XYZ file of C-alpha atoms in Angstrom:
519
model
C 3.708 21.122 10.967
C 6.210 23.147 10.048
C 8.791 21.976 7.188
C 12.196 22.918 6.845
C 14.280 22.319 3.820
C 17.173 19.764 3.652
C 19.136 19.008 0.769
C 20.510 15.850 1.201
C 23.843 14.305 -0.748
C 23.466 11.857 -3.614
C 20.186 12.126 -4.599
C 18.418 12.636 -7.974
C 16.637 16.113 -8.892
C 13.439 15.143 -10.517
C 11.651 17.622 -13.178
C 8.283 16.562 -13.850
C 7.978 17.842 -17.817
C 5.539 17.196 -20.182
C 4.587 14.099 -18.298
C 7.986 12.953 -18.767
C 11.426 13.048 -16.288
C 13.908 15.014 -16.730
C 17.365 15.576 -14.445
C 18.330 18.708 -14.173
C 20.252 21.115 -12.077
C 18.798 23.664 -9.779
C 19.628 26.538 -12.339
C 17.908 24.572 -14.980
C 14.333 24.860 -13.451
C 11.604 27.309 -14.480
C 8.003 26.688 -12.831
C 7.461 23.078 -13.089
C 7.048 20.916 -9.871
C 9.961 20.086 -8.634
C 11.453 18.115 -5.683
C 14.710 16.424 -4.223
C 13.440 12.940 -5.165
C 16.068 10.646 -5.001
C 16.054 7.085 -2.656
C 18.524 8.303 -0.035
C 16.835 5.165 1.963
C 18.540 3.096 -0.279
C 22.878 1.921 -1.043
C 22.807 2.463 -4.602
C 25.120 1.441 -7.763
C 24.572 3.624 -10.719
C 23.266 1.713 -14.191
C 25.095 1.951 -17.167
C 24.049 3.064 -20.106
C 24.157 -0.674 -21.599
C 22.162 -1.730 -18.516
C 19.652 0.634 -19.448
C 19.044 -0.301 -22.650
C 19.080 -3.917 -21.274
C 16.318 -2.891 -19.033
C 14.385 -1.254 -21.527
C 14.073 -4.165 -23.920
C 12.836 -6.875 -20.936
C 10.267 -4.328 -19.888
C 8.822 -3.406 -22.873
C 5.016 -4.111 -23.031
C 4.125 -7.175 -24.260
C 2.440 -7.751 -27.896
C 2.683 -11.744 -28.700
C 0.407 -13.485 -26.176
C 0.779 -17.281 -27.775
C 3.621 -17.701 -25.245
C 4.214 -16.179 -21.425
C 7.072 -13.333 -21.457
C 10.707 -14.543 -20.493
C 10.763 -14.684 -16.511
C 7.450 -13.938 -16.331
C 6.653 -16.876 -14.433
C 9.041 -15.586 -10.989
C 7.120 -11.915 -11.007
C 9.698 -10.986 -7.870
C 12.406 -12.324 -9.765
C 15.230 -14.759 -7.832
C 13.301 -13.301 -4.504
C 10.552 -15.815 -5.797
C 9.381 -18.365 -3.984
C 7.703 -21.474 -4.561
C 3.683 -21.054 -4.249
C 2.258 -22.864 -1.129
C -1.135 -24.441 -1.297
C -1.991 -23.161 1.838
C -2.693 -20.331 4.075
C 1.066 -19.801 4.318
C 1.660 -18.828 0.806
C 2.587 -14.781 2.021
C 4.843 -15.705 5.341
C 7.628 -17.321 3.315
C 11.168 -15.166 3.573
C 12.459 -13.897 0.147
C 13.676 -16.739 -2.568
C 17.217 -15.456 -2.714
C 17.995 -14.406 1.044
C 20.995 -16.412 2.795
C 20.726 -18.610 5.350
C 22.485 -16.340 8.094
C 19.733 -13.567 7.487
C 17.012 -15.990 7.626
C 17.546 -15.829 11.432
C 16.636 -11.518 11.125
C 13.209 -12.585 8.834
C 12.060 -15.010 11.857
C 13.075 -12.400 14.741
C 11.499 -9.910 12.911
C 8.458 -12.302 12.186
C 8.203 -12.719 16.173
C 8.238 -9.335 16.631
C 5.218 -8.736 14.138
C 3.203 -11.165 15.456
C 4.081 -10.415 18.857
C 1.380 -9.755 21.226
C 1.568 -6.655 23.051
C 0.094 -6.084 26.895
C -0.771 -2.950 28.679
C 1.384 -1.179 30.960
C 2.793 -1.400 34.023
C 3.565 -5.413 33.148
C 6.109 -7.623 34.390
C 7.076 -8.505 30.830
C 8.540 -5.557 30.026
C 9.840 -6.279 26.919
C 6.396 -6.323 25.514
C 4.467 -3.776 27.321
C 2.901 -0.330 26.415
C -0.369 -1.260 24.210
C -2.630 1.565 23.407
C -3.841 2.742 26.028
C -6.065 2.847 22.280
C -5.629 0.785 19.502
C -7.018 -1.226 16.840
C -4.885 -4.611 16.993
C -2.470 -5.819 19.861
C -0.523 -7.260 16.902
C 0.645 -6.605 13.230
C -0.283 -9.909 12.321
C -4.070 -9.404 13.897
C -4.821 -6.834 10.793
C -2.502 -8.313 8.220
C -3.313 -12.266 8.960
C -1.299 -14.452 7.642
C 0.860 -11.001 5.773
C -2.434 -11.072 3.485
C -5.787 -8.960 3.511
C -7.977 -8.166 5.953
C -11.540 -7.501 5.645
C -14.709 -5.482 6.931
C -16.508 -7.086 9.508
C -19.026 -10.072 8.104
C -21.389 -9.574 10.322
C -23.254 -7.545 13.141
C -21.308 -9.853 15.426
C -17.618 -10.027 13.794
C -15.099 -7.188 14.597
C -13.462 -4.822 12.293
C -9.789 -5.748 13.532
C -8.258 -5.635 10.400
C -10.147 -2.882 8.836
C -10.188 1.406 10.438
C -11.174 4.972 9.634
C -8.781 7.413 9.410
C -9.988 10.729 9.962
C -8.623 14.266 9.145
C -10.137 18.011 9.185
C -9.499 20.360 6.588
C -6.391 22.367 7.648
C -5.355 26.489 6.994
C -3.453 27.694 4.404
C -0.502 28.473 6.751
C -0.350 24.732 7.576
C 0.418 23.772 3.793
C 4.213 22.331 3.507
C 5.284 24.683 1.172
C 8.135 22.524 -0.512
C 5.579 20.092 -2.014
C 3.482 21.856 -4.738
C -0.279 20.771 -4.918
C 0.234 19.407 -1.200
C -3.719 19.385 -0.150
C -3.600 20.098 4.184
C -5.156 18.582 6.876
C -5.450 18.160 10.721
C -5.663 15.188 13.050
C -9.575 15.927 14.455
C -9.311 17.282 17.551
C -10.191 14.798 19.716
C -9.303 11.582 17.695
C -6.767 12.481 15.933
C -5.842 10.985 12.774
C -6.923 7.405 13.163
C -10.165 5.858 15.131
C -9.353 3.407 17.433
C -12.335 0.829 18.314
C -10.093 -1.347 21.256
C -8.740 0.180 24.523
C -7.003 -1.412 27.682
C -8.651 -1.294 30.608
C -9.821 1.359 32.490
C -10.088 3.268 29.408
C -13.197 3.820 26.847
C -12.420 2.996 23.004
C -13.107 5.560 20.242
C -15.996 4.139 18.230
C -17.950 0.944 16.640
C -17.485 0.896 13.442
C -20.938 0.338 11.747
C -21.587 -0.458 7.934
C -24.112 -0.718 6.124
C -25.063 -1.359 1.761
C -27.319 -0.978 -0.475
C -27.062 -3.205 -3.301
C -26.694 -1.967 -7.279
C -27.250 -4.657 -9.818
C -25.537 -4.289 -13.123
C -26.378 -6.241 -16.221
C -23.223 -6.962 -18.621
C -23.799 -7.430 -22.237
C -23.861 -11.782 -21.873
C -26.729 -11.331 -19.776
C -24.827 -12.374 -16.678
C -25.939 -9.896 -13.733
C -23.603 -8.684 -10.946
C -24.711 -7.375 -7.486
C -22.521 -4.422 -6.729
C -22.678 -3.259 -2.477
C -22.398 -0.139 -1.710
C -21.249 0.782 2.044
C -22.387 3.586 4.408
C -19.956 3.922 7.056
C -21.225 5.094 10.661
C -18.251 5.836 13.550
C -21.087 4.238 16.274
C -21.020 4.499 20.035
C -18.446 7.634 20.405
C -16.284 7.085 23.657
C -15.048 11.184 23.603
C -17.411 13.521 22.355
C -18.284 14.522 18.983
C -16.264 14.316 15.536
C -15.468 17.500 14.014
C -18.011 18.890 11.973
C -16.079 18.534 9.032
C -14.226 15.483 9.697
C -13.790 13.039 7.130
C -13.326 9.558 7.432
C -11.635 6.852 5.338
C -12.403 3.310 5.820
C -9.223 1.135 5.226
C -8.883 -2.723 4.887
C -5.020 -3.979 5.615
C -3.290 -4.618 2.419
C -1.019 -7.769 1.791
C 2.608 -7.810 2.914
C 4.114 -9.395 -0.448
C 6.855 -7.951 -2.215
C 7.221 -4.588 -0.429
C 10.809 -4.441 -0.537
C 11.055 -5.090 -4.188
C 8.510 -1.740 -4.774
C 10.968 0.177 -2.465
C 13.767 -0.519 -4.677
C 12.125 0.534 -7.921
C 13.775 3.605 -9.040
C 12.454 7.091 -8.221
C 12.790 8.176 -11.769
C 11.466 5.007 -13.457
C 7.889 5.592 -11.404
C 7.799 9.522 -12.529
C 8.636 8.084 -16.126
C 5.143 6.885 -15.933
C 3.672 9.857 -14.630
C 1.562 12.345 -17.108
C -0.581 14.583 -14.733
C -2.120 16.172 -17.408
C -2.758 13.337 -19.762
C -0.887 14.979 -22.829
C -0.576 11.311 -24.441
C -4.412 11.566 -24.577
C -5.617 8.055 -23.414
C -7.666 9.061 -20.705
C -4.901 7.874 -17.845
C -3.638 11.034 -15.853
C -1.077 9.104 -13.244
C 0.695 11.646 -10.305
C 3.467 10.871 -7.489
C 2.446 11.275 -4.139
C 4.867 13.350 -2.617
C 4.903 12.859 1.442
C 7.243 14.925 3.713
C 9.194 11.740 5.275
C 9.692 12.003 9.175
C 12.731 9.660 8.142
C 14.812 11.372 6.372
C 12.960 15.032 7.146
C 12.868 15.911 3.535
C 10.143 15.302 0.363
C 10.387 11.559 -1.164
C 7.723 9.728 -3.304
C 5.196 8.417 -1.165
C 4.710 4.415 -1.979
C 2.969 2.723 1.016
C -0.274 3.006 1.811
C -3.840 3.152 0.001
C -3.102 6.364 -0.960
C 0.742 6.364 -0.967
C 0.974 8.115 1.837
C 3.990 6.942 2.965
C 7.540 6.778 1.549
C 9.259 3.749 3.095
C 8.926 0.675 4.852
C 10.239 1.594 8.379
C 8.204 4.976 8.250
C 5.333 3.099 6.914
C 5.845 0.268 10.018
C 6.309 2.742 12.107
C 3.382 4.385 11.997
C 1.154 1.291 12.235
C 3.195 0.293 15.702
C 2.328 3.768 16.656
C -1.770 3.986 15.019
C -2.899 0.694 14.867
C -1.143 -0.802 18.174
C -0.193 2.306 20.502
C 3.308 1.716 19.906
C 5.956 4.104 20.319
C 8.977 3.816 18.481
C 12.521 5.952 17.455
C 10.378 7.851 14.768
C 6.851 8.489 16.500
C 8.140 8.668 20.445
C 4.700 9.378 22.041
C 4.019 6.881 24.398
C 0.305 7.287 24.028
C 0.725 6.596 20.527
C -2.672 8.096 18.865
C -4.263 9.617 22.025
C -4.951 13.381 21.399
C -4.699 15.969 23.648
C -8.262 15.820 24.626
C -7.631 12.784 25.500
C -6.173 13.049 28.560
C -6.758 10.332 30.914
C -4.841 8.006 27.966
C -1.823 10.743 27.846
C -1.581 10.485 31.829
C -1.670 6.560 31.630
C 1.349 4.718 32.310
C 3.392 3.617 29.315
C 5.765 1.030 28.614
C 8.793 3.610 27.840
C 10.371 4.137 30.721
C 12.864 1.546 30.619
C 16.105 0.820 28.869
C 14.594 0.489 25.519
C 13.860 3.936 25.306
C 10.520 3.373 23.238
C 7.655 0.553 23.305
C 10.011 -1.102 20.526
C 13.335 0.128 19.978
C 15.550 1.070 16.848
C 16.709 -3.122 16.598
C 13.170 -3.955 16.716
C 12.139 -1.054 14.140
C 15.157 -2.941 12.086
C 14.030 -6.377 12.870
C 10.446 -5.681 11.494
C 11.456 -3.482 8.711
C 13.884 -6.291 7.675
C 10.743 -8.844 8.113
C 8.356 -6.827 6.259
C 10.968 -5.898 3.075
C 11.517 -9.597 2.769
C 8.144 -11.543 2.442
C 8.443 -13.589 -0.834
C 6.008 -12.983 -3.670
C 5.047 -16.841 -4.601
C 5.704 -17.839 -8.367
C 2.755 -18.007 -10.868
C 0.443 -20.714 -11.651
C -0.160 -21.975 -14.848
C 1.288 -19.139 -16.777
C 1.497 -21.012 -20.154
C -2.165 -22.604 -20.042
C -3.768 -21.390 -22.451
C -7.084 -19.567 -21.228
C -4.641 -17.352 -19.204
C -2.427 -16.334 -21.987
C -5.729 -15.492 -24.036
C -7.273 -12.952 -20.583
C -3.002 -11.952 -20.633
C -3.993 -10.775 -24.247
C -7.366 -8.772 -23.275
C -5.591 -7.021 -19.953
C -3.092 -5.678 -22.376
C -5.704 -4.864 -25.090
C -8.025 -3.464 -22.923
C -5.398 -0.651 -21.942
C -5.485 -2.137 -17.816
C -1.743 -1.915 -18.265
C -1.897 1.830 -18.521
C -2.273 1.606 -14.459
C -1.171 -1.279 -13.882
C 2.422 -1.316 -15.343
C 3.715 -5.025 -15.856
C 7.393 -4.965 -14.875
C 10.189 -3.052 -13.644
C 13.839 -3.489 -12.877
C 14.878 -2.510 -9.250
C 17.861 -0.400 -8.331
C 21.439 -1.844 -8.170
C 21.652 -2.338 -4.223
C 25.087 -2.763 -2.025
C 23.536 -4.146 0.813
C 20.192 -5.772 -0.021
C 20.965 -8.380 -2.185
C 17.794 -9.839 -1.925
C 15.990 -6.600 -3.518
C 18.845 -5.823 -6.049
C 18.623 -5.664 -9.909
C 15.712 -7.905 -10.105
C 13.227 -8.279 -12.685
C 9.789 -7.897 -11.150
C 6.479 -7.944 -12.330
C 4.081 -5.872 -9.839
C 1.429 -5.024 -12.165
C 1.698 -1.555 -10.798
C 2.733 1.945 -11.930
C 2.887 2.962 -7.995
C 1.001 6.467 -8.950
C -2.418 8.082 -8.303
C -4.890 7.922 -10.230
C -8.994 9.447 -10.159
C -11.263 6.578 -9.618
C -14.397 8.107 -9.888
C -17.012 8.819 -7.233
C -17.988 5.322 -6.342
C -14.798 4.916 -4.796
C -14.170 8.355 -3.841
C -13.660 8.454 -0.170
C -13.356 12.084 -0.275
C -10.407 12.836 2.206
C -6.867 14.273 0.709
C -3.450 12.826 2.218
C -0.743 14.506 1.199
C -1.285 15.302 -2.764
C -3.850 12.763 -3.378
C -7.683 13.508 -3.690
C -10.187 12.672 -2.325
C -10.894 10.418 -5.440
C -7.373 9.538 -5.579
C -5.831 5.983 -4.912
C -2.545 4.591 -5.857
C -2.576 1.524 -8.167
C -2.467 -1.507 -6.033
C 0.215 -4.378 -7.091
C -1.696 -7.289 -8.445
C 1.133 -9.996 -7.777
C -0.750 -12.459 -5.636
C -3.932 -11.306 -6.080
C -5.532 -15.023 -7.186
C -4.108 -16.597 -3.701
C -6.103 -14.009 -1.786
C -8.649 -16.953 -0.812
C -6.169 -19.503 -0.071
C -4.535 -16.918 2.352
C -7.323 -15.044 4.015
C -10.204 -17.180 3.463
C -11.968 -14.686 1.336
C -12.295 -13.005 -1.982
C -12.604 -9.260 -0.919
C -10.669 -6.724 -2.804
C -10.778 -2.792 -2.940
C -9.385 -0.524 0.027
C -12.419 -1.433 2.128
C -13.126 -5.030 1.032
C -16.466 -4.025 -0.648
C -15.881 -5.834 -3.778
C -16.269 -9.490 -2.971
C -14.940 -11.052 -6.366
C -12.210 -10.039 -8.925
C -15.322 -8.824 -11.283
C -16.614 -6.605 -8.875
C -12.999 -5.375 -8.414
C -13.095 -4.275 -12.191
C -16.673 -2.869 -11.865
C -16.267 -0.550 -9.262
C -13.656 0.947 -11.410
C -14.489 4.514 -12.907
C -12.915 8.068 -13.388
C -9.827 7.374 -15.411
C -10.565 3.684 -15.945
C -14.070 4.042 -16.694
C -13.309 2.954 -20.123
C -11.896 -0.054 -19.565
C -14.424 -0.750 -17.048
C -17.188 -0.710 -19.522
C -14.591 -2.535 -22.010
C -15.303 -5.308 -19.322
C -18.935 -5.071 -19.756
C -19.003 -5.589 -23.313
C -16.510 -8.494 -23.587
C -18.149 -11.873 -24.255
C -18.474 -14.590 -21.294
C -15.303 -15.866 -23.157
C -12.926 -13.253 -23.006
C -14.007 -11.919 -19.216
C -13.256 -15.417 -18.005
C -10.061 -15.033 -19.530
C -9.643 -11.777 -18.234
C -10.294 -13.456 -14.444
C -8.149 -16.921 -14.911
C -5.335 -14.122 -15.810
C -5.751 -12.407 -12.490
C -6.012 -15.276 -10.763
C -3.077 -16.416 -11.973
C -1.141 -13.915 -10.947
């Protein structure tokens, strides 16, 4: 891929200094990273300089734990929703939204739960799946908008769980406008994503085999924890052999909740947190993912994805209609969605965009489900003022989790999304990279991040995760099977407060979990 360069109007020029931002003009940088960062995704009104300082003061860490923080009970702020005690807890449309544009979140909810057929079809409105794919809906990997999970069993799927796959790329294939950017190729003949579903007629990519080995680790109470740790096979090839240096990232579906709300943070406020080469000295070493955006054809912060490798909603959407489903859409066209070039009795198949739409789904429908996906409530917390959860409030803080996981923000100022505009939210996320050690290295690059790179995942919602999926598996590929697994898989730059956890008494990790589940 080629990049060009494309200044765009009204954004922000971001200096990344001394792990610190900085604007600046183009005359005013020397030979730190630099790149035309701004959110020209997003209708903003500029803060004041009282706002600021507003903003400053309600985000500011916490230090008195007898009592919960002002608003901290409605973490997505008047986009909060009542919490459900059922499985529907994630589908519910944004607190604050108007009754007109409920009618767009319930289109847009038919559209993501929409199940797509193969082509030719006599309902052409929903025809062109695969001819390889992973899901014939959004909602089949993201059930009911929460996790998914690896298969349980021999005999269960892996529909809401993939590999991506990527090659090591040349030098000359580096976009040059993003500094640190690590390459890579699609593999030649599966390209970027592995399939394990095909329509008829045609042979699916792989099985997708795990395997673990347990670890057992003793914490200081005595209490012992079995940790599993997965081998992943890509079984039963349907078109020849993987590259020999292909590598291959296993991926659970994340939750839906709240995604609009971490599109409006600001830019700047996320590189605030950023200090790549830990000059505070605590052991935290956060970096932006910077992805070249098909969207707007220019560098923007990545924020979607495992490894925040994408930078908006609709790019992020539209790359799971095109990967996960087969999908074609206004910003990836192909009609054989993933198929390679090797591949070419699925890029000779009939596809389901030769009629008026254009694409499988069209711009409206890109809207629709864009509009669907920004809006899905976060629910309000439980029990927020009891006191067991103040007290594991009080060792999250003390431990130094929130040096990843950054309580609250403020979003932009927004003309036309009221729902995501100047809201207090509480994420529990600084939406930046960070080293996790080899245990959950997965050792393939996208974009800047490593391979032991992940972005910090938001923890709003985390304790409904049961109620919602019907099961307790966390981590990018569901390995961890409780919240205290969660925390001890956690190495490289959280290593120490990973062994913090180890140490505490039964007391203060059960705190520590009632917090999170609280959440």
């Amino acid at each position: 891929m080629q990049a060009k360069w494309m200044k765009p109007s009204n954004v922000l020029l971001v200096t990344l200094v001394a792990g610190s931002v900085a604007l600046a003009d183009t005359d005013a940088v020397a030979e730190a990273p630099v790149w035309d960062l701004g959110d020209p995704h997003l209708s903003i009104i500029p803060r004041t300089a009282e706002e600021a300082a507003r903003i400053a003061a309600v985000t500011a860490i916490a230090t008195d734990f007898t009592t919960p923080h002002r608003f901290e009970e409605k973490p997505a702020g008047a986009a909060t929703v009542r919490a459900m005690t059922n499985a529907d807890a994630f589908s519910q449309p944004s607190g604050n939204i108007t009754f007109e544009d409920q009618l767009d979140f319930r289109v847009g909810n038919g559209l993501f739960r929409k199940l797509w057929v193969s082509s030719p079809s006599s309902t052409l409105a929903s025809d062109g799946l695969g001819p390889l794919f992973n899901a014939r809906s959004c909602q089949r990997c993201h059930i009911k908008d929460g996790r998914g999970h690896p298969p349980e069993n021999a005999n269960d799927n892996a529909i809401s769980m993939f590999l991506r796959v990527s090659i090591p790329a040349p030098t000359d294939a580096q976009i040059t406008e993003i500094q640190d950017y690590i390459a890579t190729l699609p593999d030649p003949n599966y390209g970027s994503q592995m399939q394990d579903f095909a329509v008829q007629g045609h042979a699916s990519e792989y099985r997708l085999d795990i395997t673990y080995d347990d670890e057992l680790v003793m914490l200081a109470d005595g209490t012992e924890v079995s940790l599993r740790h997965p081998t992943y096979n890509a079984a039963d090839l349907g078109y020849g052999l993987l590259h020999a240096d292909a590598m291959l990232s296993p991926r659970v579906a994340p939750q839906m909740i709240g995604l609009g709300l971490l599109e409006a943070i600001p830019t700047a406020n996320i590189l605030a947190n950023a200090d790549p080469d830990d000059l505070n000295d605590d052991g935290i070493s956060g970096r932006p993912n910077v992805v070249w955006s098909v969207e707007f054809d220019q560098p923007m912060l990545g924020r979607f994805g495992l490894k925040a490798g994408s930078p908006t909603i609709m790019e992020q959407s539209a790359a799971a209609f095109a990967g996960d489903i087969g999908i074609s859409s206004p910003l990836f066209p192909a009609g054989a969605g993933e198929c390679t070039a090797a591949q070419t009795v699925c890029q000779n198949a009939i596809h389901g965009d030769g009629d008026d739409r254009g694409t499988e789904i069209d711009a409206e429908g890109m809207d629709l489900v864009t509009f669907y996906s920004r809006n899905l409530a976060v629910p309000a917390r439980r029990d927020a003022d009891d006191p067991q959860v103040l007290h594991g409030k009080e060792v999250f803080y003390n431990s130094g989790c929130t040096s990843c996981h950054t309580p609250s923000f403020v979003t932009h100022r927004l003309e036309d999304q009221p729902e995501q505009s100047f809201q207090l939210i509480w994420p529990y996320t600084d939406m930046l990279l960070h080293d996790m050690g080899e245990g959950l290295a997965d050792n393939r690059p996208e974009a800047r991040a490593t391979g032991q790179e992940w972005r910090t995942p938001p923890l709003w919602g985390i304790g409904l995760t049961e109620q919602v999926s019907g099961h307790t598996y966390f981590l990018h590929d569901g390995r961890a099977r409780s919240l205290l697994e969660a925390v001890l898989w956690h190495g490289g730059e959280a290593q120490v407060q990973r062994d913090a956890v180890t140490e505490m008494t039964t007391a203060d990790r059960d705190a520590l979990i009632r917090f999170l589940e609280s959440l």
